[in-house]
CSV table of C-alpha atoms in Angstrom, one decimal:
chain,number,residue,atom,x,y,z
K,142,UNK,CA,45.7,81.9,3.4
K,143,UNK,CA,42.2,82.6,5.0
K,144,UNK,CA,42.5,84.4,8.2
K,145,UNK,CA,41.7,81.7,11.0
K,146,UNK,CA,43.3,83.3,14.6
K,147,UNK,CA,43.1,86.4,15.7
K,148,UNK,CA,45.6,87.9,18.7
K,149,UNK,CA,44.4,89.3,21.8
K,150,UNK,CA,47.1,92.1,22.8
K,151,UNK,CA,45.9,93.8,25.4
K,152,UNK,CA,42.4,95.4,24.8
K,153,UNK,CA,42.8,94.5,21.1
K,154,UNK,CA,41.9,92.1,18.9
K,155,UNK,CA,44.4,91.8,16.0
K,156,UNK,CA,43.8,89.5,13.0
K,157,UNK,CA,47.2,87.4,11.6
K,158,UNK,CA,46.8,89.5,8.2
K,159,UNK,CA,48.0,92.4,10.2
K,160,UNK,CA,51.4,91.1,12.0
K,161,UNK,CA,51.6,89.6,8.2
K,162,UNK,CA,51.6,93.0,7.1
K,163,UNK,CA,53.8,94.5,9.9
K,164,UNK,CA,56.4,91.6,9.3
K,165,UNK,CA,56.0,92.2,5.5
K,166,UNK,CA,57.0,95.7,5.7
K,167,UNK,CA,59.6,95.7,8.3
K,168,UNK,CA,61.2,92.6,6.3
K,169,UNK,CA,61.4,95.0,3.1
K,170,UNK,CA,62.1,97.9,5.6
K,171,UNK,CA,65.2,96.4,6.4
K,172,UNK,CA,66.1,94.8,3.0
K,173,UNK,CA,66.0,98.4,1.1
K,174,UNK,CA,67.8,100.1,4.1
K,175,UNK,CA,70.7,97.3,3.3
K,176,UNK,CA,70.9,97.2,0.1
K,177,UNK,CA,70.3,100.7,-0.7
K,178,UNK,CA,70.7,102.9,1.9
K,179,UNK,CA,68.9,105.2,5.0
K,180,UNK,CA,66.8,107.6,1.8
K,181,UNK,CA,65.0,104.9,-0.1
K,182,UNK,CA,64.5,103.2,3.0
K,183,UNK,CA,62.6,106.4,4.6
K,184,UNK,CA,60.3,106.0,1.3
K,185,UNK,CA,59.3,102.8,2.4
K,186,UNK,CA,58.5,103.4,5.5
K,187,UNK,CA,56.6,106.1,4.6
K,188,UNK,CA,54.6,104.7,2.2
K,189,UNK,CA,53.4,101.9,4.6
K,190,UNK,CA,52.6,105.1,6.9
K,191,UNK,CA,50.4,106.8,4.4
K,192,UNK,CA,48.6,103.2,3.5
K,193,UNK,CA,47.6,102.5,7.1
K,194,UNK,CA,46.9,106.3,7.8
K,195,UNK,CA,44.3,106.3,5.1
K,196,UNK,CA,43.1,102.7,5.7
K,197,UNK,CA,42.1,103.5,9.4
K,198,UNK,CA,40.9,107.3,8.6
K,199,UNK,CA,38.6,105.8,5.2
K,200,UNK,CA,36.2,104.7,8.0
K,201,UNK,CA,35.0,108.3,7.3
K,202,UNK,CA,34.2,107.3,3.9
K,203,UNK,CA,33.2,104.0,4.0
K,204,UNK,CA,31.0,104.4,7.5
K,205,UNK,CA,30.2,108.7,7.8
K,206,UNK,CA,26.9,108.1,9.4
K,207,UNK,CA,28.7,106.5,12.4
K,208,UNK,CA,31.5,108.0,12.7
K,209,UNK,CA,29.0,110.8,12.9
K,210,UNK,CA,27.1,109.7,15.5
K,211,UNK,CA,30.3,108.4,17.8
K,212,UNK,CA,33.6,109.9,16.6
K,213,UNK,CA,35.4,107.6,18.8
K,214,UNK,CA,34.6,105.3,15.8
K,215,UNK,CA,37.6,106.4,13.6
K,216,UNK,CA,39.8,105.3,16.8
K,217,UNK,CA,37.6,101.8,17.2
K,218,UNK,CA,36.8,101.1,13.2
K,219,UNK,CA,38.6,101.6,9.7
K,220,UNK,CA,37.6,101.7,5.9
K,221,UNK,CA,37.6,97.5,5.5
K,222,UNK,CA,38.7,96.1,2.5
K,223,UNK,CA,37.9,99.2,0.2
K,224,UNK,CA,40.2,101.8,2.6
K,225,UNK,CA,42.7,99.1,2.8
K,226,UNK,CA,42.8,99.7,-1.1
K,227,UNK,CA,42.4,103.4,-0.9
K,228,UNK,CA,45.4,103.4,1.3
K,229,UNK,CA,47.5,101.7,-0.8
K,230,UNK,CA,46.1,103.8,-3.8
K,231,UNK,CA,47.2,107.0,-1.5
K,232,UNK,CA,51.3,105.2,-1.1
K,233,UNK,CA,51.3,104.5,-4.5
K,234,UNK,CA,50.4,108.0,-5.7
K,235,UNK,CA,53.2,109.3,-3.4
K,236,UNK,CA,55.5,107.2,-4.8
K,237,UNK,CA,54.8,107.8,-8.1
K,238,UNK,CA,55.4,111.8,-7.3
K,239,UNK,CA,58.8,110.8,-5.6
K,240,UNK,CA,59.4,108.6,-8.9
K,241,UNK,CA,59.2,111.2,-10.7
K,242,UNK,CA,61.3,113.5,-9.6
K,243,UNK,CA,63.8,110.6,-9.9
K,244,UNK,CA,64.3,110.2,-5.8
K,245,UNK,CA,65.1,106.5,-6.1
K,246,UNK,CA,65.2,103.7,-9.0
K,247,UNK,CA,63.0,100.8,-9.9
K,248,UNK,CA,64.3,97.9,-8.3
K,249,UNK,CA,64.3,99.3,-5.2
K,250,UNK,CA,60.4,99.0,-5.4
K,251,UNK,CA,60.8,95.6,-6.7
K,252,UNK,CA,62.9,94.9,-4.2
K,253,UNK,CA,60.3,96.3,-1.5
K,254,UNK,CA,57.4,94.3,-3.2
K,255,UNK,CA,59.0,91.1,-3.5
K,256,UNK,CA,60.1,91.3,0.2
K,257,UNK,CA,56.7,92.5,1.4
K,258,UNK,CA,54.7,89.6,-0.8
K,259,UNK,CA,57.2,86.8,0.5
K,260,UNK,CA,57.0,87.4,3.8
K,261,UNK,CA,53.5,88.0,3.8
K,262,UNK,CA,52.5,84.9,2.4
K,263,UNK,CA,55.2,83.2,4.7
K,264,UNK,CA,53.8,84.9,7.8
K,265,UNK,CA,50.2,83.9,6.9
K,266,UNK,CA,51.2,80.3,6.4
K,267,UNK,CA,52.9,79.9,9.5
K,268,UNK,CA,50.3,82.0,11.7
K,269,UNK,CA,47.0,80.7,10.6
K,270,UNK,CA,45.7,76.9,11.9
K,271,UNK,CA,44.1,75.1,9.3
K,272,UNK,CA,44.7,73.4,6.1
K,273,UNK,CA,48.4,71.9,6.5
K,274,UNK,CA,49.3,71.4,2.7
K,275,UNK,CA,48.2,74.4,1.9
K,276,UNK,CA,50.0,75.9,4.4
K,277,UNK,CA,53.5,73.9,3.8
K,278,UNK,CA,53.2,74.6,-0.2
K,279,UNK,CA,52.8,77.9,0.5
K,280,UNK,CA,55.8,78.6,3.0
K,281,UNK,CA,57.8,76.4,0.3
K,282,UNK,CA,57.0,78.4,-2.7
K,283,UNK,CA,57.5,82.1,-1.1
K,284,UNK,CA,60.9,81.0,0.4
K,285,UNK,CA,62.1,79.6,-2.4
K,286,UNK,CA,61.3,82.7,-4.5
K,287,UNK,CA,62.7,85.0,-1.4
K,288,UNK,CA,65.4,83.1,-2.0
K,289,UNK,CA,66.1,83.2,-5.7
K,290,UNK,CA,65.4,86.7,-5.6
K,291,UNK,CA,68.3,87.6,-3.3
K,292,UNK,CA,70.9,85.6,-5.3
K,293,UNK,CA,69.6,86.3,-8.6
K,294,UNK,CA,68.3,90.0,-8.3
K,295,UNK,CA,70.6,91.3,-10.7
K,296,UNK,CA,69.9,88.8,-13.5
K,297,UNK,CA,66.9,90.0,-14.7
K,298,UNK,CA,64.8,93.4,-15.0
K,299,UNK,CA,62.7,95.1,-12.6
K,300,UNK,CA,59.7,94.2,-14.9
K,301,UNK,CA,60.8,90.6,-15.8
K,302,UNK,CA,60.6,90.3,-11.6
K,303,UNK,CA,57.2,91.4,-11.2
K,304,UNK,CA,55.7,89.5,-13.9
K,305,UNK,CA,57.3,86.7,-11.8
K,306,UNK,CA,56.6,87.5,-8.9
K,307,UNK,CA,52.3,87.4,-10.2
K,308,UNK,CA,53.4,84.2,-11.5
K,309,UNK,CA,54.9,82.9,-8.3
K,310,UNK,CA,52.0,84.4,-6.1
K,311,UNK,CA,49.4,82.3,-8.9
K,312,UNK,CA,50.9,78.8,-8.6
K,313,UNK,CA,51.2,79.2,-5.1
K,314,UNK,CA,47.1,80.7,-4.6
K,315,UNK,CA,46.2,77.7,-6.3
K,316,UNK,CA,47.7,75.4,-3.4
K,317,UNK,CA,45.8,77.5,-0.9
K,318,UNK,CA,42.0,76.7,0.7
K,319,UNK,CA,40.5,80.1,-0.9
K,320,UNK,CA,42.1,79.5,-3.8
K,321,UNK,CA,43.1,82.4,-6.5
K,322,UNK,CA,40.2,84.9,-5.7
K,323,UNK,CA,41.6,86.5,-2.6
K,324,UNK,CA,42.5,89.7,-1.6
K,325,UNK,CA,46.0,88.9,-1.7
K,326,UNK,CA,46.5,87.8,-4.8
K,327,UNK,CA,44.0,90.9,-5.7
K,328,UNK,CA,46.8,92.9,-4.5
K,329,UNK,CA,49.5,91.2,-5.9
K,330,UNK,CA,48.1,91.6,-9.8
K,331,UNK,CA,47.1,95.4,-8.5
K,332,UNK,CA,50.7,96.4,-7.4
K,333,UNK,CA,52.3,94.7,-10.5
K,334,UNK,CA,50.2,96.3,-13.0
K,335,UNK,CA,50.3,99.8,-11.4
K,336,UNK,CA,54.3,99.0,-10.9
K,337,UNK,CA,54.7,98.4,-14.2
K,338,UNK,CA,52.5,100.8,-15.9
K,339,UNK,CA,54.5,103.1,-13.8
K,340,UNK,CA,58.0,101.8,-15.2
K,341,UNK,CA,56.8,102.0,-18.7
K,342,UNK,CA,55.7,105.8,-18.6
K,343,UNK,CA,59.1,106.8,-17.2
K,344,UNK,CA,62.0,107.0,-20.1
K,345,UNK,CA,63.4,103.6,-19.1
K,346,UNK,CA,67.1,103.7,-17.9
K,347,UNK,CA,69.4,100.5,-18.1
K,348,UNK,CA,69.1,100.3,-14.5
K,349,UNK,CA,69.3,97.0,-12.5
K,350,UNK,CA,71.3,96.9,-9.9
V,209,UNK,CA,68.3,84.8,-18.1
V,210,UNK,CA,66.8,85.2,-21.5
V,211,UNK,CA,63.0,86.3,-22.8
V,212,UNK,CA,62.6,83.0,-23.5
V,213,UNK,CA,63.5,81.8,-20.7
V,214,UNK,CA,61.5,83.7,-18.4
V,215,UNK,CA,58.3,82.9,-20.7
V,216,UNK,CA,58.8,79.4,-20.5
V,217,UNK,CA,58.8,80.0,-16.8
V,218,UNK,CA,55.7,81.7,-16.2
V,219,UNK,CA,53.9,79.7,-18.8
V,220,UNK,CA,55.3,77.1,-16.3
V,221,UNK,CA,53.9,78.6,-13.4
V,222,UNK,CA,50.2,79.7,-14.8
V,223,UNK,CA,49.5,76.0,-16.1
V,224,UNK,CA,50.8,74.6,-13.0
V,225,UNK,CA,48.6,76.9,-11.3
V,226,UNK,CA,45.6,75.9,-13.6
V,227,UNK,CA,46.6,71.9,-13.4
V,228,UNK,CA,46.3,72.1,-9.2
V,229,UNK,CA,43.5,74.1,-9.2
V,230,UNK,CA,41.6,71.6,-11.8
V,231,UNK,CA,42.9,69.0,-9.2
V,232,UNK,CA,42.0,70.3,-5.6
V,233,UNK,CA,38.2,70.8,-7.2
V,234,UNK,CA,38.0,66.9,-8.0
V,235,UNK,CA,39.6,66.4,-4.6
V,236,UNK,CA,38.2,69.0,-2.0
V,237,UNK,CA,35.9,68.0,1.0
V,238,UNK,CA,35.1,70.8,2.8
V,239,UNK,CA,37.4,70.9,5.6
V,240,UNK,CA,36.8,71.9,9.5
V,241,UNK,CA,39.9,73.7,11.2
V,242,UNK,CA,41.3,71.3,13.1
V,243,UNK,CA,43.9,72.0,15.5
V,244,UNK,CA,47.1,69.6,15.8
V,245,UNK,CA,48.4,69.6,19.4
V,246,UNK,CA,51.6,71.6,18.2
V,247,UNK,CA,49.0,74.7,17.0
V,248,UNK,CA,47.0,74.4,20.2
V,249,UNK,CA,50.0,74.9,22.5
V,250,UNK,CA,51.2,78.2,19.9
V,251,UNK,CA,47.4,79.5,20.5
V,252,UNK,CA,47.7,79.5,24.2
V,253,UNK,CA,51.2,81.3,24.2
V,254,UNK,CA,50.1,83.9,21.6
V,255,UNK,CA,47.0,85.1,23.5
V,256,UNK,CA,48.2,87.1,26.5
V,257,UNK,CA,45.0,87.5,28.0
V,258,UNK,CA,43.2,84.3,29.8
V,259,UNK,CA,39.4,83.5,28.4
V,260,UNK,CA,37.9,80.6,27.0
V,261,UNK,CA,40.1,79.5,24.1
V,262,UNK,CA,38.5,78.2,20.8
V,263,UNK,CA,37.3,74.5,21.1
V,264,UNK,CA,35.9,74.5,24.5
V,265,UNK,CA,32.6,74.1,25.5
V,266,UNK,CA,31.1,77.6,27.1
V,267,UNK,CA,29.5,77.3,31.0
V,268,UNK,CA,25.5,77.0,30.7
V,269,UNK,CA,23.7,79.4,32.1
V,270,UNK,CA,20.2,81.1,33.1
V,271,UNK,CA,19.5,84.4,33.4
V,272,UNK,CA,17.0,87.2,33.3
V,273,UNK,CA,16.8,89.7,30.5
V,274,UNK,CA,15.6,93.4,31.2
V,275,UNK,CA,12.4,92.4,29.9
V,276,UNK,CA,12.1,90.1,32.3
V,277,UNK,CA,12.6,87.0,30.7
V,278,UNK,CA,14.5,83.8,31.4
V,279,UNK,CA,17.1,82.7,28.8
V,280,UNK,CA,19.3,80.0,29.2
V,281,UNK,CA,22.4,79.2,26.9
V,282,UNK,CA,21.9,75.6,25.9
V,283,UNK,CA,18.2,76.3,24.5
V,284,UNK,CA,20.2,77.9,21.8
V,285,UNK,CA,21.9,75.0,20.5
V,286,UNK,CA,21.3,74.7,17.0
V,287,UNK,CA,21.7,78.7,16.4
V,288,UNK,CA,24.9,80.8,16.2
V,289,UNK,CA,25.1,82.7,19.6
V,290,UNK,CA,27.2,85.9,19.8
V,291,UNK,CA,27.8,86.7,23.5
V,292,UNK,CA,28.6,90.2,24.0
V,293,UNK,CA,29.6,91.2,27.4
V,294,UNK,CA,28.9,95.0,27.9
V,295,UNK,CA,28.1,97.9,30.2
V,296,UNK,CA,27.3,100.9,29.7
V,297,UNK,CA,29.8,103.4,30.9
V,298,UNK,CA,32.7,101.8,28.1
V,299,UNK,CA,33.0,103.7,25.0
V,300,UNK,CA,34.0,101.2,22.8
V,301,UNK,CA,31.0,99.1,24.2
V,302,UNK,CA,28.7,102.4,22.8
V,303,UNK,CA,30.3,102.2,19.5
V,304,UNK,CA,29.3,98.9,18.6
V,305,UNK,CA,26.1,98.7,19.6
V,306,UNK,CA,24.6,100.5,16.6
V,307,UNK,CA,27.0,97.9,14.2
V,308,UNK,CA,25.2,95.0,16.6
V,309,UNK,CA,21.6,96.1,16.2
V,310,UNK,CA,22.2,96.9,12.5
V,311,UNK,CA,23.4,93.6,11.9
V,312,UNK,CA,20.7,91.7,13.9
V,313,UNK,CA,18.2,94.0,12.2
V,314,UNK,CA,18.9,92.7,8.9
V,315,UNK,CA,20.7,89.3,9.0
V,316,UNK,CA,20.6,87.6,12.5
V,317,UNK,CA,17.5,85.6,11.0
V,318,UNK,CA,18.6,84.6,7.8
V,319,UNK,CA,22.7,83.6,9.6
V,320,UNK,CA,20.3,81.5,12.2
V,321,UNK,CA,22.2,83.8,15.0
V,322,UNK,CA,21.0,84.9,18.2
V,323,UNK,CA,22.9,87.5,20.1
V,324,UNK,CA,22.6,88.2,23.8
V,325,UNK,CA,24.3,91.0,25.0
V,326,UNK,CA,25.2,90.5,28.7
V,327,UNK,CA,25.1,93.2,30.8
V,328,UNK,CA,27.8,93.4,33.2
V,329,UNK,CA,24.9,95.4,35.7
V,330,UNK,CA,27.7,94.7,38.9
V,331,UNK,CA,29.7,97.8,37.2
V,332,UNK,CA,26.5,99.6,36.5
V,333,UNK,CA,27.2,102.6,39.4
V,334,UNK,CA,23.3,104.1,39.0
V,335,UNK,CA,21.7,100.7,38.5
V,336,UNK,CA,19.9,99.0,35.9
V,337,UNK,CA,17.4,102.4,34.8
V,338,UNK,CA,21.1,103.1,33.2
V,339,UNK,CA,21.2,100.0,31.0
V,340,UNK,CA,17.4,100.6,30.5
V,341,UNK,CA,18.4,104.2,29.1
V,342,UNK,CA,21.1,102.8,27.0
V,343,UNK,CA,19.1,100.1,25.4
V,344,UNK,CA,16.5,102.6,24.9
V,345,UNK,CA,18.6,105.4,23.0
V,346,UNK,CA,20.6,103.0,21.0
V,347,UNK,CA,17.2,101.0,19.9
V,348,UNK,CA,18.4,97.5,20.7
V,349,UNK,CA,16.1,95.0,20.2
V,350,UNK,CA,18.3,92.0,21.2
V,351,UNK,CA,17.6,90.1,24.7
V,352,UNK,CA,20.0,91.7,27.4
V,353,UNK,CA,20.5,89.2,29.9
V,354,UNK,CA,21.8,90.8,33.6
V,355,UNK,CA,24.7,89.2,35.0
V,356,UNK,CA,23.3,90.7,38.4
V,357,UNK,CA,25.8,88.7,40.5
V,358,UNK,CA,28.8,89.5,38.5
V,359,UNK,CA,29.0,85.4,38.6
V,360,UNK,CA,28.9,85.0,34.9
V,361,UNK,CA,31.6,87.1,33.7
V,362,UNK,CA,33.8,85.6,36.0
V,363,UNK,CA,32.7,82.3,34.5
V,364,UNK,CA,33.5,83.6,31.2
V,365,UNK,CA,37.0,85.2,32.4
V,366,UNK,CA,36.0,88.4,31.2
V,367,UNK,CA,38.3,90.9,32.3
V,368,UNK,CA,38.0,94.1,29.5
V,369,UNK,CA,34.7,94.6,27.6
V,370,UNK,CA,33.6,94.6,24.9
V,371,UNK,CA,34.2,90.7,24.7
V,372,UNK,CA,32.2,88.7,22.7
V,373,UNK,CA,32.1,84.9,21.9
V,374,UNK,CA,30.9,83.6,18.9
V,375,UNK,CA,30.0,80.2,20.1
V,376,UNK,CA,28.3,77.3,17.1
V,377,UNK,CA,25.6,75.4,16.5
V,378,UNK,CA,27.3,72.5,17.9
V,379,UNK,CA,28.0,74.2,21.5
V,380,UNK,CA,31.5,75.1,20.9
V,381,UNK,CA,33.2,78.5,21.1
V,382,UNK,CA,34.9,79.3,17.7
V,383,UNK,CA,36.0,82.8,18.6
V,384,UNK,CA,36.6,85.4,21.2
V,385,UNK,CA,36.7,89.0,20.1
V,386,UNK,CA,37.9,91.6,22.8
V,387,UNK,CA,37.4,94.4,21.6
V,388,UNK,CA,34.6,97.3,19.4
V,389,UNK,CA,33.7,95.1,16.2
V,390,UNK,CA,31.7,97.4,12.9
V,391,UNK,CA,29.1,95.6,11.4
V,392,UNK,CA,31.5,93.6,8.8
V,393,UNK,CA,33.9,92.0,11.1
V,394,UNK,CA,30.7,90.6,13.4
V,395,UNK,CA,29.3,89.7,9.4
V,396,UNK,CA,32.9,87.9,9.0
V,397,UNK,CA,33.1,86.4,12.7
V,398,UNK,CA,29.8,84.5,11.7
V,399,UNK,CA,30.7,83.5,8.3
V,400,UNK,CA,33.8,81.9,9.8
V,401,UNK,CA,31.9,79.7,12.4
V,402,UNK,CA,30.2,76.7,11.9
C-alpha cells in the first residue's frame, strides 16, 4: 500500500510504513517470545536493532558530503531505500552467524517473517487513506494467512511456508494501487530467497515444530 | 499437506495474481485520495499537533522577500508551492536547506514547483542581516518571504520549525511536514501531490 499519511509526533514527522514496521516487529517480537521462549526472542529483537541502526547511520553512505558539512544530519536524515536494504542485509548476516552456530531453528525465522509480513501489510492497509478495495483485499488476505499460519504451522516445512508466504504477498500486491513492483513485495521475494538459500546450505534437520 | 498440494496452491495464487492484475489494467482510472468522513475524523485524532490538515484551503497572503519583492500566494496557483517556515537559529532548519536548494536547483522547474521559504524574522534576535548571512552562506536562490509581524505563522499554526506545506496546483494543501526533510523525501512529497 502506497504511503499516503504521515504522523506528526511531536517535532517529527513519521510516515505509516514506519509504525507498520514497529507493529510488524513487535507482533513477531511477541509471537517468537511465546512460542519459543526469552533467547530466540532476544534475536529478534536484535536483528530489528541492527536493521534500523544501519538504516539511519547509511546516511553516511548514501549522503557523506552532507553529513559532512552538518553532522547533525545523521540525527535529522537516513540511508533511504538503499540503507533500509543495507540494514536488513546487516540483520540478516547476523543471523546467519547465530544460525550457524545452531543458536535457534528455522521456523522460528519463519515464524518471525510471517508475523512481520502480516502485520505489516495489515497495518498499511488500515493506516493509509486511499483506495478502499485495495485496502479491504489486502487486510483480508494477510489475516487470513496470519491466521492459517497459527493453526497450521506445524503442517508444513519452514521452506514450504515461505514459498507461500511470496505467494500470498503476490496475489494480494496485485489487489493493491502500486501493484507488484513495490518495495514490499521487493522485500518479501528478498527475505525468502536469502531465508531459503540459507536453510538449504545448513545440513537440513527434520525440524518443524 | 502434500507437494502437490502446496503446488497446486501457489500455482493458484500466482495466476490469480496474474488474472487481477490483467483486470485492474482494463479497469483503472487514475484515482485522487479521497477521504470518507470515517478517515477524516482518524486523521485529526492521529495528529497531536494543530496545523492546517490536508484538504483545506491555505490563508492568502502578501509579503516582502529579502530582495525586496512582493509575492503573494494565490499568484501561484497553477504551480506546486512548498511553504517552508524557517529561521535561522534551528538546526534542523540549517540541515535542510542545502537538500532545498539542491532540489530547486535541479528539478523545481521541470516539477512546476515554487518554494518560498518563510522566514519567521519575529525570532530572528540580531535582525534580518542574520537571515541575509544565512541565505548567503547556504547559496539559496529561492524567494524568502519575511513574516515581519509574526502574523503569518500564526495563520499557518506553526508552532516548531521546520514546517513545510506542500500545497497543489488546485489551491489545496496535500501535506504538512514538521520536521528536516533530505532532498528525496521533498522529491517524494511532490511526486505525491497533485
Amino acid at each position: 500500500m502506497p504511503v499516503s499519511k504521515l504522523f506528526i509526533i511531536g517535532n517529527l514527522t513519521v510516515p505509516s510504513s514506519w509504525i507498520a514496521l514497529l507493529l510488524g516487529f513487535l507482533i513477531s517480537y511477541v509471537a517468537i517470545r511465546a512460542l519459543f521462549g526469552k533467547s530466540d526472542s532476544d534475536r529478534v529483537a536484535d536483528a530489528f536493532f541492527w536493521h534500523v541502526l544501519v538504516w539511519k547511520l547509511s546516511v553516511l553512505l548514501t549522503d557523506f558530503s552532507s553529513v559532512l558539512a552538518n553532522p547533525l544530519s545523521i540525527i535529522y536524515f537516513h540511508g533511504g531505500t538503499i540503507g533500509f536494504f543495507l540494514g536488513l542485509a546487516v540483520a540478516f548476516m547476523k543471523l546467519l552467524w547465530d544460525y550457524r552456530k545452531g543458536l535457534f531453528g528455522m521456523s522460528m525465522l519463519v515464524t518471525a517473517w510471517i508475523m512481520a509480513q502480516t502485520v505489516f501489510q495489515i497495518a498499511m492497509a488500515v493506516l493509509n487513506p486511499g483506495d478502499a478495495f485495495g485496502r479491504w483485499t489486502t487486510v483480508v488476505i494477510f489475516t487470513l494467512f496470519f491466521v492459517i499460519y497459527w493453526l497450521k504451522r506445524t503442517t508444513l516445512s519452514a521452506g514450504q511456508w515461505l514459498l507461500l508466504s511470496a505467494a500470498v504477498h503476490l496475489f494480494g500486491a496485485a489487489f493493491q494501487p502500486e501493484g507488484v513492483v513495490n518495495i514490499a513485495f521487493i522485500v518479501t521475494v528478498v527475505v525468502c530467497l536469502a531465508l531459503g538459500i540459507l536453510f538449504r546450505t545448513i545440513p537440513r534437520s527434520e525440524e518443524i515444530a | 499437506m502434500n507437494k502437490k498440494t502446496l503446488g497446486s496452491i501457489v500455482a493458484i495464487l500466482v495466476i490469480g495474481a496474474m488474472v487481477v492484475m490483467m483486470v485492474k489494467s482494463k479497469l483503472d482510472k487514475p484515482e485522487a485520495i479521497v477521504l470518507s468522513a470515517a478517515d477524516q475524523k482518524l486523521l485529526e485524532e492521529m495528529d497531536s499537533l494543530p496545523g492546517l490538515k490536508q484538504g483545506e484551503i491555505p490563508p492568502d497572503f502578501e509579503l516582502t522577500t529579502l530582495s525586496g519583492e512582493m509575492v503573494r500566494l494565490s499568484d501561484m496557483k497553477g504551480k506546486k508551492v512548498v511553504l517552508n517556515f524557517w529561521g535561522s537559529w534551528c538546526p534542523p532548519c540549517k540541515a535542510e536547506m542545502p537538500h532545498m536548494q539542491n532540489y530547486y536547483k535541479k528539478n523545481a522547474k521541470k516539477d512546476n514547483v515554487e518554494i518560498l521559504a518563510v522566514n519567521l524574522t519575529t525570532g530572528e534576535t540580531k535582525g534580518i542581516p542574520a537571515v541575509e548571512q544565512f541565505v548567503d552562506a547556504y547559496g539559496l536562490t529561492f524567494p524568502i518571504p519575511l513574516d515581519e509581524s509574526g502574523d503569518l505563522a500564526q495563520q499557518y499554526q506553526v508552532m516548531i520549525i521546520p514546517t513545510t506545506y506542500f500545497i497543489g496546483t488546485d489551491g489545496v494543501i496535500a501535506h504538512r511536514y514538521v520536521g528536516a526533510m533530505d532532498e528525496k523525501m521533498l522529491k517524494n512529497l511532490v511526486k505525491g501531490m497533485k
